[in-house]
Coordinates of C-alpha atoms in Angstrom, one line a residue:
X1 CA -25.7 -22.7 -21.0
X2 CA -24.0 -26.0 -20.5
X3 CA -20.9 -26.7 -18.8
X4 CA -19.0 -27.0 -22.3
X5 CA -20.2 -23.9 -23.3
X6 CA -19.1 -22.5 -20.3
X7 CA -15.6 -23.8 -20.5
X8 CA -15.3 -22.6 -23.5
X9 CA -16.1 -19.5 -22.5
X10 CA -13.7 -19.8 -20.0
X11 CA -10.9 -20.6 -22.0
X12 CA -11.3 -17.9 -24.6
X13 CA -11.5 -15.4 -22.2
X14 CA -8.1 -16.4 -20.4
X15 CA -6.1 -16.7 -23.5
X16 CA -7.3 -12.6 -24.7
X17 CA -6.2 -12.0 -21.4
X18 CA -2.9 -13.1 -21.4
X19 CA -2.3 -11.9 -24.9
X20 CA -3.3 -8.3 -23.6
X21 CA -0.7 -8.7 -20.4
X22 CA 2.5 -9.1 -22.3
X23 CA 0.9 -5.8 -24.5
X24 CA 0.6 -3.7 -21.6
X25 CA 4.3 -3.8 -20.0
X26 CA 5.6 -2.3 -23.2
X27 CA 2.2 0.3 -23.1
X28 CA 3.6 1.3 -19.2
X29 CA 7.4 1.0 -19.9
X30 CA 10.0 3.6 -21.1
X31 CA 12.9 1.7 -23.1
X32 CA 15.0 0.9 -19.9
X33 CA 11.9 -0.4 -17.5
X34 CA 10.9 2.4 -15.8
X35 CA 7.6 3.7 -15.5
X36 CA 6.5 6.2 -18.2
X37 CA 4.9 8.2 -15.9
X38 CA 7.0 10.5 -13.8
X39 CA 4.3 12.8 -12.2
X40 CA 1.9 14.9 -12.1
X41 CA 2.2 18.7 -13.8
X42 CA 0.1 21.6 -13.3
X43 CA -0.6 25.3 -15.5
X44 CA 2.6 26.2 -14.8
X45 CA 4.3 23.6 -15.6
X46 CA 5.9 22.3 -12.8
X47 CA 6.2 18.3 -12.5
X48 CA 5.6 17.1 -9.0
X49 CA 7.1 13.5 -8.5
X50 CA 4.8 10.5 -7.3
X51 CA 5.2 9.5 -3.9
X52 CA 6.1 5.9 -3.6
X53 CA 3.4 5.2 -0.9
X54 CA 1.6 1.6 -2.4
X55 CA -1.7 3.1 -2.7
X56 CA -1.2 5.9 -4.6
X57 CA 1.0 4.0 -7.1
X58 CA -1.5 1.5 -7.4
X59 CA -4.8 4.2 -8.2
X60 CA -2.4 5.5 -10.7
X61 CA -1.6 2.3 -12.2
X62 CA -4.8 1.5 -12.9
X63 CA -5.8 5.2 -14.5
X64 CA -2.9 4.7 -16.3
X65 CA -3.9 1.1 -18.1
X66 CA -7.3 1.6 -17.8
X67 CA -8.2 3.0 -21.5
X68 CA -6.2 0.2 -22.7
X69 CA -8.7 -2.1 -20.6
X70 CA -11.3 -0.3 -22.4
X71 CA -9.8 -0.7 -25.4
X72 CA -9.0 -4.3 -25.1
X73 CA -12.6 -5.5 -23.9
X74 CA -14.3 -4.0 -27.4
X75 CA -11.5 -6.0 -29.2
X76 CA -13.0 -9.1 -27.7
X77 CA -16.5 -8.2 -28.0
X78 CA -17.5 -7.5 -24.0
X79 CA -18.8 -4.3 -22.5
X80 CA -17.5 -3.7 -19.2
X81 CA -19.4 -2.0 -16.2
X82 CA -17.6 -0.6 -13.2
X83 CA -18.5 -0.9 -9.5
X84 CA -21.3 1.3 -8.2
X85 CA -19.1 1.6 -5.0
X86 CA -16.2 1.5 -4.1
X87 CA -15.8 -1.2 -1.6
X88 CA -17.8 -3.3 -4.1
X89 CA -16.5 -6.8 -6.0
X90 CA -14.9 -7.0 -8.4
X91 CA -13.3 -3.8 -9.7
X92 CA -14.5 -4.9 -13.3
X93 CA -17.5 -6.4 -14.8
X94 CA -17.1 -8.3 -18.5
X95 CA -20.0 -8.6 -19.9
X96 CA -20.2 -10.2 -23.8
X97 CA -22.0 -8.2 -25.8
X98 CA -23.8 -10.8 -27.7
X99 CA -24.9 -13.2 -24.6
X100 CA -25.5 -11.4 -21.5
X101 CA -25.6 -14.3 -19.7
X102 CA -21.4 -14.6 -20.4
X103 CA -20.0 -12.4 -17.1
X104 CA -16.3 -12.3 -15.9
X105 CA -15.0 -10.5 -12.6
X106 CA -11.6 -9.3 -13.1
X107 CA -9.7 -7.3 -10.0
X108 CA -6.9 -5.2 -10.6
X109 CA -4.1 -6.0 -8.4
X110 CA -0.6 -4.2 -7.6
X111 CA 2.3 -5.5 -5.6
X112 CA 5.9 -4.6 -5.5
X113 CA 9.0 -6.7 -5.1
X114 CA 11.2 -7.7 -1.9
X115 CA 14.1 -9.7 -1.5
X116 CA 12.1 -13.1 -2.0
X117 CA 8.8 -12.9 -3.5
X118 CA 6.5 -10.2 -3.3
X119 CA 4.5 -8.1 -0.9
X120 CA 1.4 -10.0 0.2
X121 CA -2.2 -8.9 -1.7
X122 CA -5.9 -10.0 -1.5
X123 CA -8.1 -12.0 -3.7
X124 CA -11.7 -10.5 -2.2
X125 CA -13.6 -11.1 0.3
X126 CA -14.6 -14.5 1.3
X127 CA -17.7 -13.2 3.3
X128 CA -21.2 -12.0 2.3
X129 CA -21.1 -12.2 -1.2
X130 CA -18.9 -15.2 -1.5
X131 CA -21.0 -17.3 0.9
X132 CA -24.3 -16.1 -0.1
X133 CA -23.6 -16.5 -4.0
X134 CA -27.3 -15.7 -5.4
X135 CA -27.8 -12.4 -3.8
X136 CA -26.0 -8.9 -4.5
X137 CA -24.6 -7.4 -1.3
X138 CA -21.1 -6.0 -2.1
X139 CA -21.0 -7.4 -5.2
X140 CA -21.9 -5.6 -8.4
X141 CA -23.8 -8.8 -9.6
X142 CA -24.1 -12.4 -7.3
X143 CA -21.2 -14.2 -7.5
X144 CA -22.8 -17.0 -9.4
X145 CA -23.5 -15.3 -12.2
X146 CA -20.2 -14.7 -13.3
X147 CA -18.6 -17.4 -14.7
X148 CA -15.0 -16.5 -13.8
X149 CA -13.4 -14.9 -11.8
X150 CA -10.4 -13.0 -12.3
X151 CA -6.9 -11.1 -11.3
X152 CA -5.4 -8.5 -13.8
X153 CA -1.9 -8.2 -11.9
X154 CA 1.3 -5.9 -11.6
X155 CA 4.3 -6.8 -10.2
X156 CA 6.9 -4.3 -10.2
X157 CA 10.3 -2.9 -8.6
X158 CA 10.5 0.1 -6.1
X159 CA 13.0 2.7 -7.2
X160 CA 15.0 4.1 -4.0
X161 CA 13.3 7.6 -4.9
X162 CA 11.1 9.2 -1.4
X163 CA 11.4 5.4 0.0
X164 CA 12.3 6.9 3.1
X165 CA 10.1 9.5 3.5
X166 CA 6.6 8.8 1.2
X167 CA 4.9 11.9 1.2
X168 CA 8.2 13.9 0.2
X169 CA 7.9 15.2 -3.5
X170 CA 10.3 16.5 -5.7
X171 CA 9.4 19.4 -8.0
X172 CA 11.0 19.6 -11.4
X173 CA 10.0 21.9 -14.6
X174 CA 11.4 20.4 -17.7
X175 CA 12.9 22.4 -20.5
X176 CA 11.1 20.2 -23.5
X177 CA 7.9 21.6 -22.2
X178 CA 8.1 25.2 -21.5
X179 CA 7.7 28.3 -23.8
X180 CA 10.5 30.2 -22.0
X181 CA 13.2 28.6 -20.1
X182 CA 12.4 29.5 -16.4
X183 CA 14.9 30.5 -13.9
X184 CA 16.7 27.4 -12.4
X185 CA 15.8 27.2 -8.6
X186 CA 12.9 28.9 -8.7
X187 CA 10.6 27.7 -5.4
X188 CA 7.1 26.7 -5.2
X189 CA 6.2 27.1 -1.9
X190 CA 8.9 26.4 0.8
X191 CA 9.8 23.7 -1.9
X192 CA 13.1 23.7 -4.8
X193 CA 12.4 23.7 -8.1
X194 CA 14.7 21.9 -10.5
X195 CA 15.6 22.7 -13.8
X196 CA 15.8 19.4 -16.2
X197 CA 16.4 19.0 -20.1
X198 CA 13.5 16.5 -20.6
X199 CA 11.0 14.2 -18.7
X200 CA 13.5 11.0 -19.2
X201 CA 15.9 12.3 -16.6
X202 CA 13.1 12.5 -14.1
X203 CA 13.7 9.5 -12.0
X204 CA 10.4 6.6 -11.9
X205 CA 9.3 5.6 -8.4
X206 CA 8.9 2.0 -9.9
X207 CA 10.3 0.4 -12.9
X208 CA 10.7 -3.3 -14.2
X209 CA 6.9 -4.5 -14.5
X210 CA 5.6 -7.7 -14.8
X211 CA 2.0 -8.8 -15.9
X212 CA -0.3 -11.9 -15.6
X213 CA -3.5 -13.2 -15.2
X214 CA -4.7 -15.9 -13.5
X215 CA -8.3 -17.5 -12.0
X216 CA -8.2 -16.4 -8.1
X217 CA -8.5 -19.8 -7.4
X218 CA -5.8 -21.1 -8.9
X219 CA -3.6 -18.3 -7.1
X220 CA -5.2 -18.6 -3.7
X221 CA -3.1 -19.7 -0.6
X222 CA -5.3 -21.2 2.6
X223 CA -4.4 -17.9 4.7
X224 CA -6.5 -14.5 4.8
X225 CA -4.6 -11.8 3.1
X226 CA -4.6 -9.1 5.6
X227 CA -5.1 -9.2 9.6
X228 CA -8.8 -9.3 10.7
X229 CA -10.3 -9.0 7.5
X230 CA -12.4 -11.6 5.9
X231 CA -10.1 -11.2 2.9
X232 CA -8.3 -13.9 0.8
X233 CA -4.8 -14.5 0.8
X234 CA -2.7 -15.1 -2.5
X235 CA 1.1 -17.0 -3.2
X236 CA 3.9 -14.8 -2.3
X237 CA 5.4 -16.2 -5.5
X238 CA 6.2 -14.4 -8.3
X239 CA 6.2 -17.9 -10.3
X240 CA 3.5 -19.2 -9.1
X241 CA 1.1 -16.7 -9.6
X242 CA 2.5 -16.3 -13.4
X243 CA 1.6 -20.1 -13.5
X244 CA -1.4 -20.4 -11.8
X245 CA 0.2 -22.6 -8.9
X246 CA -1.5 -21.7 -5.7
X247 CA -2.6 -23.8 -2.7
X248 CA -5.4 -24.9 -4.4
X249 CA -4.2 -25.4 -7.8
X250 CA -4.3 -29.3 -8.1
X251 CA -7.6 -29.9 -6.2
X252 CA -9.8 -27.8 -8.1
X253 CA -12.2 -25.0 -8.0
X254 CA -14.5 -26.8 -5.4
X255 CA -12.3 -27.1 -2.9
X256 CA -10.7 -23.7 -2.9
X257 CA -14.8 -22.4 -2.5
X258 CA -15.8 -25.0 0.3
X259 CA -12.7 -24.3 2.1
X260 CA -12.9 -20.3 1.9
X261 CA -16.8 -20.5 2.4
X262 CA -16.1 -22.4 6.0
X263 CA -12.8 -20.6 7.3
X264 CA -12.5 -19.8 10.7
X265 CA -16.0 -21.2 11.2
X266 CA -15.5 -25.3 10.9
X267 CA -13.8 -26.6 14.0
X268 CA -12.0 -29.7 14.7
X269 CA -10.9 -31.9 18.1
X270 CA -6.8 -31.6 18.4
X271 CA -4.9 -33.2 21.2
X272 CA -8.2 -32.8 23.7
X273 CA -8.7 -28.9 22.2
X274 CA -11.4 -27.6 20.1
X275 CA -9.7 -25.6 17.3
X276 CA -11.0 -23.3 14.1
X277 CA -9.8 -24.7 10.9
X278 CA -7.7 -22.3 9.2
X279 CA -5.3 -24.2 7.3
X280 CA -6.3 -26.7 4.0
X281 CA -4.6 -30.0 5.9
X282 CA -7.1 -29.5 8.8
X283 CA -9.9 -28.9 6.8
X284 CA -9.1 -32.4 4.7
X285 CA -8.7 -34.2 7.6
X286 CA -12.3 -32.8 8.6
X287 CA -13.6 -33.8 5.6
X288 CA -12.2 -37.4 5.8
X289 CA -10.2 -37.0 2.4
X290 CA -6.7 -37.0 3.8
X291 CA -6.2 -39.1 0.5
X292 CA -6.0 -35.9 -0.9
X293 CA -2.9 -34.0 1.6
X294 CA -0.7 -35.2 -1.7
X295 CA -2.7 -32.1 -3.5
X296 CA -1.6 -29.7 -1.5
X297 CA 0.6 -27.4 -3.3
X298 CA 3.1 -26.0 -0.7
X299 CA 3.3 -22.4 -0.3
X300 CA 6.2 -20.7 -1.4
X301 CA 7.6 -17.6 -0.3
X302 CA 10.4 -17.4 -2.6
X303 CA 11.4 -17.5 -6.4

């Protein structure tokens, strides 16, 4: 395949996917903004709210779009195969069904609102697999084979509902759904139940979403995303990551993997101390291109 070919590729891909974003707020979305789903509900009808802990919202999220992903890829003509494990890369697999040799990697990725920005999320690994790009350890195919990679994101708003306390539920049963109209305040458990006319008046634990897609790269920051882990970081930006203006963004591709590929291993002399390189103005200065400092897009932290 040659490198026009694979641009091409490339560029097809990313403009389905950003079609298919601004279809999916309006798929997740009751009229007002908040999230259409409200809870879980069991044979006796009784709805138990979602607690707004980050990981359960996000697992939920992504059941909840996920037949639209389905959906969406057989629009475009691509299969798509899911990790064999779960710590694997990348959550998703597109594969073309009419040239095999056409793969994309598309995570899913949550984050929520805060006064300025976002909360912080990863981009993968830069370790094993993204070092060592021919062979499969982690990674459901090597990383050179696919000839994108990808983030499917959600950005939304946390309701004030169980933000104090996370694992609190509330339990409702909801007249629209039952055969008989039960007996207000009946308990499950040491727990209330409340009577309500329908599920609109059951309170969303998030609301106001906002999708995009973007290459990793182009969304990348120079810091690791989370403590210790070999895990990379992304803008805290709400714009930037809807316009694909990371660190990295205006030096390319190859600089974002060389960088990433060397962090915290490269070292450097400063003021009579050897230091690890873990920030993209060091690691130019390194490589003798501080022609290029100009590149650097500054991170921001705020919209």
């Amino acid at each position: 395949m040659t490198a026009q070919e694979k641009e091409k590729y490339k560029a097809d891909f990313k403009k389905a996917l950003d079609n298919f974003t601004t279809k999916l707020e309006k798929y997740v979305s009751t009229d007002n903004g908040d999230w259409s789903v409200k809870g879980f509900i069991d044979v006796y009808k009784n709805i138990y709210t979602i607690s707004s802990d980050t990981k359960i919202v996000s697992k939920i999220l992504e059941i909840h779009i996920f037949p639209q992903i389905l959906q969406f890829a057989g629009e475009i003509g691509y299969k798509i195969i899911l990790t064999e494990h779960q710590n694997y890369y990348p959550d998703l697999t597109f594969i073309s069904k009419e040239n095999e040799e056409v793969k994309f990697a598309v995570d899913l990725k949550t984050t929520y609102r805060k006064k300025n920005g976002i909360s912080s999320f990863t981009l993968g690994s830069h370790g094993s697999y993204f070092k060592e790009r021919d062979k499969k350890k982690n990674i459901q195919f090597p990383y050179n084979q696919y000839l994108g990679h990808y983030c499917l994101g959600v950005i939304y708003t946390r309701t004030d509902i169980n933000a104090d306390d996370p694992t609190d539920t509330e339990i409702y049963q909801v007249q629209e759904l039952q055969e008989e109209y039960e007996t207000p305040n009946k308990k499950v458990g040491e727990r209330e139940v409340t009577s309500v006319k329908n599920l609109k008046s059951i309170t969303s634990v998030i609301k106001d979403f906002d999708f995009f897609a973007a290459e990793k790269w182009k969304i990348a920051s120079d810091k690791q995303g989370s403590g210790n882990t070999a895990n990379i970081g992304s803008t805290l930006s709400i714009n930037d990551l809807r316009n694909g203006n990371g660190v990295f963004s205006q030096l390319g591709e190859e600089w974002f993997d060389e960088y990433w590929i060397n962090f915290g291993a490269a070292t450097m002399v400063k003021e009579g101390k050897t230091t690890k390189i873990t920030n993209l103005k060091d690691f130019l200065e390194f490589k003798g291109r501080t022609d290029l400092w100009a590149k650097i897009v500054t991170r921001n932290s705020k919209d």
